[in-house]
Amino acid sequence: MTRLTTAQALVRFLSRQYTERDGTRQRLIGATWGIFGHGNVAGIGQALVEHAEEMPFHQGRNEQAMVHAAVGYARQCGRLATHAVTTSIGPGATNLVTGAALATVNRLPVLLLPGDTFAARPADPVLQQLEVPYAGDVSVNDCLRPVSRYFDRVTRPEALIPAALAAVRVLTDPAETGAVTLALPQDVQAEAYDWPDEFFAERTWTVRRPAPDPRELSTAAAVVRAARRPLVVAGGGVHHSAAEDALRDFADATGIPVASTQAGKGSLRHDHPSDVGGIGHTGTATADELARAADLVIGVGTRYSDFTTASGTLFEAPGVRFLNLNIAPFDGHKMAGDTLIADARAGLEALTQALDGHRVEPAYAVEYTDGKERWERRVDAAFQADEPDARPTQVQVVGLLDALVTDDDVIINAAGSLPGDLHKLWRARSPRQYHVEYGYSCMGYEIPAAIGVALAAPERPVWALVGDGTYLMNPTEIVTAVQENLPIKVVILQNHGYASIGGLSESVGGERFGTAYRFRAPDGSYTEGPLPVDLAANAASLGMRVLRAGTVRDLREALREARGADRPTCVYVETETADTVSGPPPAQAWWDVPVAETATRMSAVKAREEYDRHVAARRRHL
């Protein structure tokens, strides 16, 4: 038996948990992030001091951002490792909710350890306690229940044993992972207990690769053989399973074209013959045209979000069928598809073998190859920046970066118009290069996620691409990057407003209301236009080296210099706004944003007419 406080026991337990997949073993919880206040300073805080050699610690500035950093780390590690995040009670705990939702939506593991009010209630209420008249056992931490894959409140020291084991089980479950919350009352954290030594023994959790059921595999092979125009939709599950090589082998063997969701982009290299680019509302013309005519859609590790399906309007062939290879039955049964419930790599390998040399007709391969070549010419035209003294457009910024990077670089983005430009245009060179969080599309994710990726892969250049609106949401983790001396590269694209949502507002009859910056003059009048703020100076004040780029020539040199920098570096560029809403080429498929059914303003009336036209094309796949 070992006598420790509950917090000390938890830290020691977490330091001895490992994952193993394909013979590779690594530590599950690589470090703990924390912001301390009452509720965790005397419990988890003291435990981290007590066991400093066992558990590395990172100091954050914002609780939500700490979760984003942990998520970025977990994604870069292929979900085989993650970080823990500890907060005080009250606002520290509720600040976790957005980060937790992002982790769970994207099926990425992160362990949340918020402080909680006293279990023994010696003083009631305590500072920051939410009093609930109808329930004495509710605290603000209960906000984390719906956004967590597992939630427990540890109200006695001995309850930590089953709670901690259950938490790690979920963190390492390839089908059920996401945010895991252990709410820790502050008095319980500090309470001592005699712990069985077995609790602290090293544990290795095997991340399973379940093989497909033979009957499902036989059906899947028959369905593929019967198809004349099959299309693979590669989702994030391909990356999570490290199934990229298996997908390449499947495409090589069958000749079936492969489109990718935001989470799945990079599953094939951009120059692989079968890669036809992104699919859906932000997809390529090649992929979306193939999707409209596909008689079989093979979803691999995708959850079929509305961006992927163009809100139910993309897969329009009358007899289209779906075959869903997914480790999670919940996703496998979507679109009324035939199911192949299995690990993505194991399933692809088995399906390739079961097809035994089956290939699509040569004419189909010629069709999508020609379409791919046409699209690449459109990308080249969009990226072209042959006026070196001109102000660059947003798409030209992407193009200049695309021309600079190698397989090693990681590109991080999450919200605004950039995800659409990147999904359509970026040429992914390696499986971990394209890191766009679009399951939750959370503004403010990019900079802290870049920190997490840099901690997981210190040898790789890591780029966080942010617009001015996103930068203003959550720039404070720049201080953390400076403190940790992590040479992340932050590219701030200043277009003086919310360009993406402004374009959407215009398209749905909102007339860009509330999406442009408004400056209040001394006489009380308002003028739309640039605000008298300097984001480059702000980044510099937080400790970053800042390179200002006013022209295409300046930007090309600034990006090159930033890539080679050994300290946190920011490239600030004011973009030409003509194409910053979606960038050329335009959206290739619809997305459902409901438009006012009745209105007096002509912009909304016309937008509703267009909306009704698209809605009429929607179908349910049953």
XYZ file of C-alpha atoms in Angstrom:
622
model
C 0.000 0.000 0.000
C 1.176 3.552 -0.725
C -0.270 6.526 1.113
C -0.838 9.463 -1.224
C -3.414 12.157 -1.745
C -6.006 11.531 -4.439
C -4.343 14.079 -6.718
C -0.911 12.547 -6.178
C -2.301 9.101 -6.912
C -3.924 10.309 -10.125
C -0.738 11.937 -11.400
C 1.302 8.818 -10.627
C -1.319 6.577 -12.257
C -1.438 8.676 -15.434
C 2.341 8.697 -15.756
C 2.318 4.901 -16.013
C -0.286 4.373 -18.740
C 0.876 3.339 -22.219
C -0.676 2.548 -25.577
C 0.476 -0.110 -28.023
C -0.435 -0.633 -31.650
C 1.404 -2.692 -34.245
C 4.205 -3.377 -31.796
C 4.904 0.280 -31.041
C 4.477 1.351 -27.413
C 4.289 4.920 -26.167
C 3.163 6.866 -23.160
C -0.515 7.820 -23.214
C -0.423 11.104 -21.247
C 2.633 12.956 -22.438
C 2.179 16.011 -20.209
C -0.345 18.028 -18.221
C -1.465 21.570 -19.057
C -2.686 23.770 -16.259
C -3.957 27.129 -15.096
C -4.204 27.192 -11.324
C -6.730 28.697 -8.987
C -8.657 27.547 -5.974
C -9.971 24.126 -6.803
C -6.749 22.684 -8.204
C -3.769 24.631 -6.864
C -3.555 22.724 -3.562
C -4.527 19.366 -5.067
C -3.381 18.686 -8.627
C -0.960 21.600 -8.440
C 0.804 20.192 -5.404
C 0.750 16.703 -6.936
C 2.486 17.943 -10.075
C 5.196 19.464 -7.881
C 5.438 16.253 -5.867
C 5.799 14.129 -9.012
C 7.521 16.607 -11.333
C 9.937 13.974 -12.631
C 7.070 11.708 -13.659
C 4.718 14.215 -15.286
C 5.902 17.116 -17.513
C 3.926 20.349 -17.119
C 2.974 23.109 -19.554
C 1.624 26.468 -18.441
C -1.243 27.829 -20.521
C -3.022 31.188 -20.747
C -6.559 30.121 -21.605
C -8.338 26.925 -20.618
C -10.003 26.413 -23.993
C -6.668 26.912 -25.736
C -5.001 24.324 -23.501
C -7.520 21.747 -24.723
C -6.814 22.766 -28.323
C -3.093 22.259 -27.728
C -3.766 18.805 -26.274
C -5.986 17.952 -29.260
C -3.329 19.103 -31.713
C -0.823 16.900 -29.919
C -3.196 13.916 -29.983
C -3.963 14.271 -33.677
C -0.289 14.512 -34.562
C 0.328 11.365 -32.482
C -2.355 9.437 -34.333
C -4.575 9.369 -31.199
C -2.060 7.084 -29.463
C -0.992 9.806 -27.019
C -2.562 12.946 -25.621
C -2.273 15.497 -22.811
C -4.260 16.164 -19.648
C -5.675 19.599 -18.794
C -6.321 20.800 -15.234
C -8.314 23.882 -14.238
C -9.769 25.551 -11.194
C -13.484 25.476 -10.460
C -15.907 28.027 -11.864
C -14.890 29.896 -15.041
C -11.733 27.825 -15.401
C -13.865 24.696 -15.698
C -16.544 26.137 -17.982
C -13.871 27.484 -20.320
C -13.166 23.831 -21.157
C -16.523 23.226 -22.806
C -15.709 24.449 -26.313
C -12.426 22.559 -26.405
C -14.125 19.422 -25.121
C -16.810 19.648 -27.802
C -14.143 20.047 -30.481
C -12.283 16.977 -29.232
C -15.396 14.816 -29.070
C -16.778 15.922 -32.441
C -13.434 15.105 -34.048
C -13.060 11.813 -32.102
C -9.744 12.932 -30.586
C -8.726 11.965 -27.028
C -8.044 14.539 -24.318
C -8.263 14.192 -20.528
C -9.924 17.037 -18.626
C -9.345 17.441 -14.885
C -11.434 20.388 -13.688
C -11.550 21.234 -10.033
C -14.955 20.982 -8.400
C -16.735 22.232 -5.291
C -16.290 20.486 -1.916
C -17.636 16.953 -1.771
C -18.069 17.152 2.008
C -19.716 20.608 1.788
C -18.111 22.109 4.901
C -18.867 25.542 3.464
C -21.744 25.903 1.067
C -21.658 27.762 -1.242
C -17.959 28.250 -1.868
C -16.444 30.873 -4.128
C -17.603 30.426 -7.759
C -20.091 27.687 -6.851
C -23.280 27.527 -8.893
C -26.204 26.916 -6.527
C -28.899 24.781 -8.097
C -32.106 24.924 -6.019
C -33.413 21.562 -7.241
C -30.180 19.515 -6.937
C -27.358 19.530 -4.443
C -24.998 17.404 -6.510
C -24.800 19.625 -9.610
C -21.920 21.978 -10.357
C -20.824 23.918 -13.423
C -18.741 20.885 -14.373
C -21.971 19.169 -15.404
C -21.812 21.408 -18.492
C -19.105 19.018 -19.648
C -21.351 15.935 -19.620
C -22.871 16.305 -23.108
C -19.512 17.116 -24.719
C -17.582 14.285 -23.034
C -17.358 10.662 -24.124
C -16.944 9.760 -20.463
C -17.713 11.818 -17.354
C -17.268 11.047 -13.690
C -17.119 13.017 -10.458
C -14.680 11.514 -7.965
C -16.359 12.172 -4.606
C -14.244 9.738 -2.568
C -10.541 8.827 -2.935
C -11.258 5.129 -3.508
C -13.677 6.034 -6.319
C -10.691 7.213 -8.336
C -9.629 3.632 -9.079
C -12.590 2.613 -11.261
C -12.972 6.165 -12.603
C -9.361 6.416 -13.748
C -9.439 2.992 -15.370
C -12.679 3.811 -17.181
C -11.235 7.134 -18.336
C -8.186 5.493 -19.894
C -10.336 2.789 -21.483
C -12.298 5.459 -23.358
C -9.228 7.524 -24.234
C -7.691 4.483 -25.936
C -10.849 3.151 -27.602
C -10.533 3.757 -31.378
C -14.307 3.886 -31.830
C -15.435 5.711 -28.700
C -12.666 8.195 -27.914
C -13.073 11.928 -27.368
C -12.981 14.243 -24.384
C -12.903 12.454 -21.032
C -13.723 14.426 -17.884
C -12.873 13.548 -14.306
C -14.354 16.273 -12.098
C -12.276 16.503 -8.907
C -13.775 18.092 -5.780
C -11.037 20.155 -4.215
C -11.262 18.557 -0.790
C -11.044 15.051 -2.269
C -7.957 16.017 -4.261
C -6.096 16.764 -1.029
C -7.399 13.779 0.961
C -4.937 10.951 1.696
C -5.682 7.284 1.109
C -3.807 3.985 1.239
C -3.621 2.951 -2.414
C -2.996 -0.614 -3.574
C 0.368 -0.756 -5.302
C -1.212 -2.571 -8.243
C -2.978 0.693 -9.135
C 0.396 2.201 -10.038
C 1.755 -0.681 -12.072
C 2.537 0.143 -15.696
C -0.416 -0.665 -17.940
C -0.291 -1.059 -21.687
C -3.593 -0.521 -23.471
C -3.772 -2.213 -26.855
C -5.392 -0.062 -29.526
C -7.336 -2.675 -31.425
C -7.509 -3.303 -35.164
C -10.742 -5.305 -35.453
C -10.971 -7.269 -38.696
C -14.178 -7.296 -40.774
C -16.832 -9.944 -40.374
C -16.445 -12.528 -43.178
C -20.071 -12.198 -44.292
C -19.885 -8.413 -44.414
C -16.605 -8.662 -46.314
C -18.132 -11.018 -48.886
C -21.065 -8.650 -49.395
C -18.749 -5.651 -49.679
C -16.623 -7.326 -52.341
C -19.716 -8.235 -54.353
C -21.019 -4.674 -54.129
C -17.715 -3.261 -55.381
C -17.509 -5.739 -58.249
C -21.013 -4.804 -59.375
C -20.285 -1.073 -59.476
C -19.320 0.710 -62.689
C -18.624 4.157 -61.220
C -17.385 3.619 -57.641
C -15.860 6.448 -55.616
C -14.002 6.271 -52.308
C -14.636 9.017 -49.735
C -11.660 8.994 -47.386
C -12.374 10.458 -43.947
C -10.367 11.113 -40.835
C -10.532 7.460 -39.869
C -7.934 6.717 -42.545
C -5.413 8.860 -40.681
C -6.486 7.678 -37.227
C -5.894 4.078 -38.307
C -2.636 4.900 -40.138
C -4.296 3.297 -43.143
C -2.767 5.539 -45.799
C -0.593 2.789 -47.288
C -3.522 0.365 -47.309
C -5.676 2.949 -49.101
C -2.934 3.545 -51.662
C -2.643 -0.201 -52.272
C -6.441 -0.456 -52.645
C -6.491 2.391 -55.161
C -3.540 0.937 -57.078
C -5.183 -2.478 -57.244
C -8.700 -1.341 -58.206
C -8.220 1.989 -59.982
C -11.093 3.447 -57.929
C -10.759 7.239 -57.518
C -10.363 8.634 -54.002
C -11.913 11.890 -52.794
C -11.283 13.199 -49.274
C -13.126 15.036 -46.554
C -11.425 17.840 -44.629
C -10.298 15.328 -41.990
C -9.227 12.799 -44.609
C -7.247 15.050 -46.928
C -3.735 13.732 -47.374
C -4.887 10.115 -47.202
C -3.332 9.906 -50.667
C -0.612 12.238 -51.900
C -1.972 14.934 -54.159
C -0.023 13.519 -57.111
C -1.281 9.948 -56.771
C -3.208 9.041 -59.956
C -6.360 8.116 -58.010
C -6.478 11.236 -55.809
C -9.225 13.569 -57.050
C -9.104 16.037 -54.150
C -11.588 17.292 -51.621
C -15.275 16.417 -51.804
C -18.453 18.288 -50.997
C -19.207 21.982 -50.577
C -15.510 22.853 -50.380
C -14.417 20.111 -52.755
C -12.968 20.039 -56.247
C -15.031 19.998 -59.436
C -13.460 16.636 -60.285
C -14.506 14.934 -57.055
C -17.975 16.476 -56.980
C -18.737 15.554 -60.595
C -17.685 11.980 -59.881
C -19.851 11.972 -56.749
C -22.929 13.113 -58.669
C -22.608 10.204 -61.089
C -21.288 7.556 -58.676
C -23.266 4.323 -58.449
C -21.294 3.266 -55.339
C -19.808 5.473 -52.637
C -17.251 3.690 -50.452
C -16.936 5.698 -47.253
C -13.768 4.905 -45.322
C -13.640 6.397 -41.833
C -16.055 9.221 -42.601
C -19.063 10.430 -40.639
C -20.741 12.028 -43.682
C -21.085 15.595 -42.422
C -23.263 18.040 -44.344
C -20.202 19.605 -45.981
C -19.262 16.180 -47.364
C -22.743 15.358 -48.679
C -23.517 18.934 -49.792
C -26.420 18.808 -47.351
C -27.840 15.713 -49.010
C -27.668 16.980 -52.604
C -24.364 15.599 -53.873
C -24.867 11.856 -54.421
C -27.698 12.153 -56.918
C -27.476 9.053 -59.142
C -30.861 7.247 -58.905
C -29.477 3.871 -57.838
C -26.484 5.012 -55.815
C -25.433 2.653 -53.012
C -23.146 3.194 -50.047
C -20.562 0.869 -48.563
C -19.278 2.143 -45.230
C -15.984 0.874 -43.813
C -15.877 2.271 -40.300
C -14.713 1.124 -36.896
C -17.778 2.746 -35.311
C -21.148 1.097 -36.078
C -22.800 4.461 -35.411
C -21.105 5.880 -38.512
C -21.117 2.653 -40.482
C -24.905 2.578 -40.679
C -25.287 6.104 -42.065
C -26.689 6.718 -45.555
C -28.468 3.334 -45.293
C -25.226 1.793 -46.485
C -23.898 -1.728 -46.484
C -21.565 -1.968 -43.515
C -18.021 -3.185 -43.145
C -17.384 -2.591 -39.444
C -13.636 -2.806 -38.966
C -10.449 -0.904 -38.473
C -9.790 1.112 -41.635
C -6.416 -0.467 -42.352
C -7.549 -4.018 -41.608
C -10.719 -3.506 -43.626
C -8.965 -2.051 -46.670
C -6.379 -4.810 -46.671
C -9.085 -7.489 -46.463
C -11.238 -5.855 -49.140
C -8.287 -5.491 -51.514
C -7.532 -9.176 -51.116
C -11.188 -10.185 -51.514
C -11.479 -8.243 -54.772
C -8.617 -10.348 -56.168
C -7.490 -8.062 -58.984
C -10.843 -6.478 -59.833
C -10.420 -3.080 -61.534
C -12.673 -0.349 -62.857
C -13.143 0.025 -66.607
C -10.244 1.849 -68.332
C -12.609 4.510 -69.677
C -13.604 5.483 -66.128
C -9.955 5.877 -65.128
C -9.345 8.069 -68.188
C -12.374 10.183 -67.265
C -11.245 11.027 -63.751
C -7.592 11.385 -64.771
C -8.586 13.997 -67.350
C -10.765 15.730 -64.757
C -7.870 15.781 -62.307
C -5.592 17.391 -64.913
C -8.203 20.065 -65.693
C -8.557 20.879 -62.008
C -4.798 21.152 -61.521
C -4.702 23.778 -64.263
C -7.360 25.744 -62.379
C -5.279 25.495 -59.204
C -2.206 26.756 -61.042
C -4.204 29.712 -62.340
C -5.533 30.522 -58.856
C -2.057 30.359 -57.321
C -0.425 32.453 -60.051
C 1.272 35.527 -58.567
C 3.198 37.124 -61.413
C 2.923 40.735 -60.186
C 5.622 40.831 -57.502
C 4.846 44.371 -56.364
C 1.087 43.795 -55.963
C -0.697 43.068 -52.724
C -1.346 39.291 -52.590
C -4.783 37.744 -52.474
C -5.592 35.105 -49.884
C -5.367 32.347 -52.477
C -1.971 33.626 -53.600
C -0.795 33.431 -49.976
C -1.825 29.777 -49.982
C -0.081 29.256 -53.314
C 3.181 30.818 -52.186
C 3.177 28.630 -49.103
C 2.296 25.577 -51.205
C 5.342 26.276 -53.375
C 7.641 26.552 -50.342
C 6.822 23.584 -48.129
C 8.104 20.023 -48.257
C 6.631 16.766 -46.975
C 7.743 17.724 -43.449
C 5.620 20.845 -42.978
C 2.293 20.843 -41.105
C -0.420 23.341 -42.090
C -3.032 24.136 -39.419
C -6.314 25.937 -39.940
C -9.868 25.710 -38.642
C -12.335 28.428 -39.591
C -13.224 31.201 -42.001
C -12.750 31.087 -45.755
C -9.319 29.439 -45.566
C -10.650 25.886 -45.004
C -12.516 26.088 -48.296
C -9.497 27.387 -50.185
C -7.227 24.782 -48.606
C -9.601 21.856 -49.181
C -9.985 22.732 -52.854
C -6.447 23.850 -53.622
C -3.829 22.555 -51.190
C -1.524 19.848 -52.509
C -1.052 17.527 -49.552
C 2.324 15.815 -49.652
C 2.259 13.612 -46.549
C -0.358 12.098 -44.215
C 0.202 14.531 -41.320
C 0.692 17.689 -43.356
C -2.911 18.845 -43.729
C -4.326 19.678 -40.294
C -7.631 21.497 -40.794
C -10.066 21.128 -37.897
C -13.451 21.330 -39.572
C -15.573 19.023 -37.481
C -16.225 21.904 -35.084
C -14.664 24.694 -37.176
C -13.528 26.521 -34.081
C -12.041 29.981 -34.431
C -9.006 30.291 -32.186
C -7.931 26.671 -32.569
C -4.976 27.245 -34.846
C -2.289 28.800 -32.639
C -2.690 26.504 -29.600
C -3.021 23.460 -31.889
C 0.249 24.471 -33.539
C 1.855 24.400 -30.105
C 0.541 20.881 -29.518
C 1.784 19.693 -32.915
C 5.199 21.267 -32.311
C 5.452 19.436 -28.986
C 4.555 16.150 -30.689
C 6.807 16.661 -33.735
C 9.543 19.157 -32.855
C 11.452 18.341 -36.035
C 8.652 19.557 -38.360
C 7.940 23.160 -39.447
C 4.454 23.977 -38.115
C 2.302 26.732 -39.668
C -0.824 28.248 -38.106
C -2.855 30.134 -40.723
C -5.282 32.654 -39.224
C -7.429 35.504 -40.425
C -7.727 38.704 -38.438
C -11.064 37.628 -36.946
C -9.648 34.333 -35.725
C -6.496 35.996 -34.403
C -8.570 38.382 -32.294
C -10.419 35.418 -30.785
C -7.475 33.755 -29.079
C -3.929 35.138 -29.573
C -2.733 34.693 -26.007
C -1.114 31.284 -26.480
C 1.578 33.076 -28.474
C 3.013 33.776 -25.025
C 3.097 30.028 -24.357
C 4.931 29.388 -27.631
C 7.464 32.066 -26.694
C 7.799 30.691 -23.162
C 8.353 27.146 -24.471
C 10.578 28.443 -27.309
C 8.566 26.552 -29.906
C 9.372 27.844 -33.407
C 5.815 27.804 -34.724
C 5.049 30.015 -37.695
C 1.870 32.099 -37.488
C 0.601 33.644 -40.738
C -1.912 36.433 -40.093
C -4.026 37.310 -43.130
C -5.511 40.742 -42.503
C -8.655 41.336 -44.556
C -10.343 43.696 -42.068
C -13.448 41.754 -41.245
C -15.227 38.426 -41.165
C -14.827 37.652 -44.857
C -16.187 34.110 -44.852
C -19.352 34.753 -42.904
C -19.756 38.060 -44.733
C -19.898 36.230 -48.035
C -22.339 33.717 -46.602
C -24.476 36.530 -45.214
C -24.638 38.139 -48.641
C -25.615 34.855 -50.305
C -28.527 34.231 -47.898
C -29.979 37.721 -47.899
C -28.244 39.011 -44.773
C -26.479 41.757 -46.735
C -23.231 41.288 -44.755
C -24.878 42.852 -41.699
C -22.599 42.723 -38.651
C -19.729 41.053 -40.501
C -17.647 44.126 -41.344
C -15.752 46.120 -38.727
C -17.474 49.357 -37.655
C -15.505 52.321 -36.328
C -17.319 54.794 -34.081
C -16.158 58.361 -34.709
C -16.101 61.050 -31.962
C -19.391 62.470 -33.281
C -21.091 59.108 -32.681
C -21.391 58.115 -36.341
C -20.190 54.744 -37.595
C -18.009 54.031 -40.607
C -17.282 50.584 -41.962
C -13.660 49.899 -42.728
C -10.290 49.072 -41.187
C -10.001 49.605 -37.472
C -7.029 51.550 -36.077
C -5.430 48.389 -34.696
C -2.115 46.757 -35.561
C -2.187 42.975 -35.171
C 1.465 42.685 -36.155
C 2.434 44.989 -33.319
C 0.214 42.980 -31.008
C 1.960 39.729 -31.950
C 5.328 41.410 -31.434
C 4.239 42.658 -28.020
C 3.504 39.046 -27.040
C 7.066 38.048 -27.888
C 6.948 36.890 -31.509
C 9.365 37.959 -34.164
C 7.161 39.622 -36.803
C 7.830 39.870 -40.536
C 5.556 42.317 -42.367
C 4.825 41.578 -46.025
C 3.174 44.195 -48.201
C 3.680 42.638 -51.619
C 3.942 39.251 -53.283
C 7.723 39.662 -53.361
C 7.846 40.566 -49.659
C 5.607 37.639 -48.766
C 7.639 35.075 -50.666
C 10.780 36.146 -48.783
C 9.004 36.412 -45.409
C 7.592 32.892 -45.680
C 11.010 31.533 -46.607
C 12.615 33.318 -43.668
C 9.914 32.191 -41.242
C 10.269 28.572 -42.302
C 13.938 28.598 -41.330
C 13.431 30.469 -38.054
C 14.360 28.829 -34.762
C 11.987 30.940 -32.651
C 8.255 31.732 -32.820
C 7.775 33.870 -35.916
C 4.785 35.685 -37.375
C 4.260 36.654 -41.002
C 1.738 39.486 -41.260
C 0.190 40.219 -44.639
C -2.681 42.490 -45.627
C -4.492 40.695 -48.414
C -6.328 41.980 -51.433
C -9.977 41.387 -50.559
C -11.449 40.708 -53.998
C -11.324 36.924 -53.629
C -11.106 36.347 -49.896
C -14.683 35.145 -49.437
C -14.229 31.720 -50.987
C -11.379 32.231 -53.411
C -11.330 30.962 -56.943
C -12.565 28.496 -58.003
C -15.983 28.966 -56.366
C -17.854 26.347 -54.344
C -18.629 23.276 -56.432
C -21.616 22.062 -54.385
C -24.357 23.462 -52.191
C -24.524 23.893 -48.417
C -27.803 24.277 -46.534
C -28.091 27.520 -44.570
C -31.826 28.263 -44.232
C -33.023 31.552 -45.732
C -35.890 33.682 -44.437
C -39.138 32.276 -45.825
C -40.766 35.701 -45.885
C -39.012 39.046 -46.320
C -39.530 42.489 -47.832
C -35.911 43.077 -48.856
C -35.209 41.904 -52.386
C -31.850 40.347 -51.457
C -33.581 37.903 -49.112
C -36.419 37.204 -51.554
C -33.963 36.233 -54.291
C -31.862 34.211 -51.866
C -34.974 32.268 -50.835
C -35.784 31.463 -54.462
C -32.276 30.038 -54.895
C -32.587 28.162 -51.614
C -35.857 26.523 -52.635
C -34.273 25.400 -55.910
C -31.490 23.582 -54.063
C -33.746 22.123 -51.390
C -35.849 20.503 -54.080
C -32.798 18.467 -55.112
C -32.147 17.069 -51.656
C -32.772 13.379 -51.076
C -32.651 11.000 -48.163
C -30.738 7.806 -48.743
C -32.920 5.095 -47.238
